[in-house]
Amino acid sequence: MKKILGYFVGIGLSMATGYVTGLLLTPASGDDLQTQVRNRVTQALAEGKQAASAREQELLAQFNAAKHTPLA
């Protein structure tokens, strides 16, 4: 019984320590952090779509060039 009690006390202390550490080390409030993460994800997705579109155009140009090249 002492081992189980000690286990749960350890879990509780660990959770409390993690919570306090998180509060002290977080650079921004929760809302600000969510906004920053959302903006970064949106920007990354936009850049990814732009890169995919550019690559698609490049591959289409290569395909059209290969389509008009006679076989050897």
CSV table of C-alpha atoms in Angstrom, one decimal, residues 23-71:
chain,number,residue,atom,x,y,z
A,23,LEU,CA,4.4,28.6,-16.7
A,24,LEU,CA,7.8,30.0,-15.9
A,25,LEU,CA,9.4,29.1,-19.2
A,26,THR,CA,6.6,29.8,-21.7
A,27,PRO,CA,7.6,32.9,-23.7
A,28,ALA,CA,4.0,34.0,-24.5
A,29,SER,CA,0.5,33.5,-23.2
A,30,GLY,CA,-1.6,30.6,-24.5
A,31,ASP,CA,-3.6,32.7,-26.9
A,32,ASP,CA,-0.5,34.5,-28.3
A,33,LEU,CA,1.3,31.2,-28.7
A,34,GLN,CA,-1.6,29.6,-30.5
A,35,THR,CA,-1.8,32.6,-32.9
A,36,GLN,CA,2.0,32.4,-33.6
A,37,VAL,CA,1.8,28.6,-34.2
A,38,ARG,CA,-1.3,29.1,-36.4
A,39,ASN,CA,0.4,31.8,-38.5
A,40,ARG,CA,3.6,29.7,-38.9
A,41,VAL,CA,1.5,26.6,-40.0
A,42,THR,CA,-0.5,28.8,-42.5
A,43,GLN,CA,2.7,30.3,-43.9
A,44,ALA,CA,4.3,26.9,-44.2
A,45,LEU,CA,1.3,25.5,-46.0
A,46,ALA,CA,1.2,28.5,-48.4
A,47,GLU,CA,4.9,28.1,-49.2
A,48,GLY,CA,4.4,24.3,-49.7
A,49,LYS,CA,1.6,24.9,-52.1
A,50,GLN,CA,3.6,27.5,-54.0
A,51,ALA,CA,6.6,25.1,-54.3
A,52,ALA,CA,4.3,22.3,-55.4
A,53,SER,CA,2.8,24.5,-58.1
A,54,ALA,CA,6.2,25.6,-59.3
A,55,ARG,CA,7.4,21.9,-59.4
A,56,GLU,CA,4.2,20.9,-61.3
A,57,GLN,CA,4.8,23.6,-63.9
A,58,GLU,CA,8.4,22.4,-64.3
A,59,LEU,CA,7.4,18.8,-64.7
A,60,LEU,CA,4.7,19.7,-67.2
A,61,ALA,CA,7.2,21.6,-69.2
A,62,GLN,CA,9.6,18.6,-69.2
A,63,PHE,CA,6.8,16.3,-70.2
A,64,ASN,CA,5.7,18.5,-73.1
A,65,ALA,CA,9.3,18.8,-74.2
A,66,ALA,CA,9.7,15.0,-74.0
A,67,LYS,CA,6.4,14.4,-75.8
A,68,HIS,CA,7.7,16.4,-78.9
A,69,THR,CA,11.1,14.8,-79.0
A,70,PRO,CA,11.3,11.9,-81.5
A,71,LEU,CA,12.4,8.5,-80.2
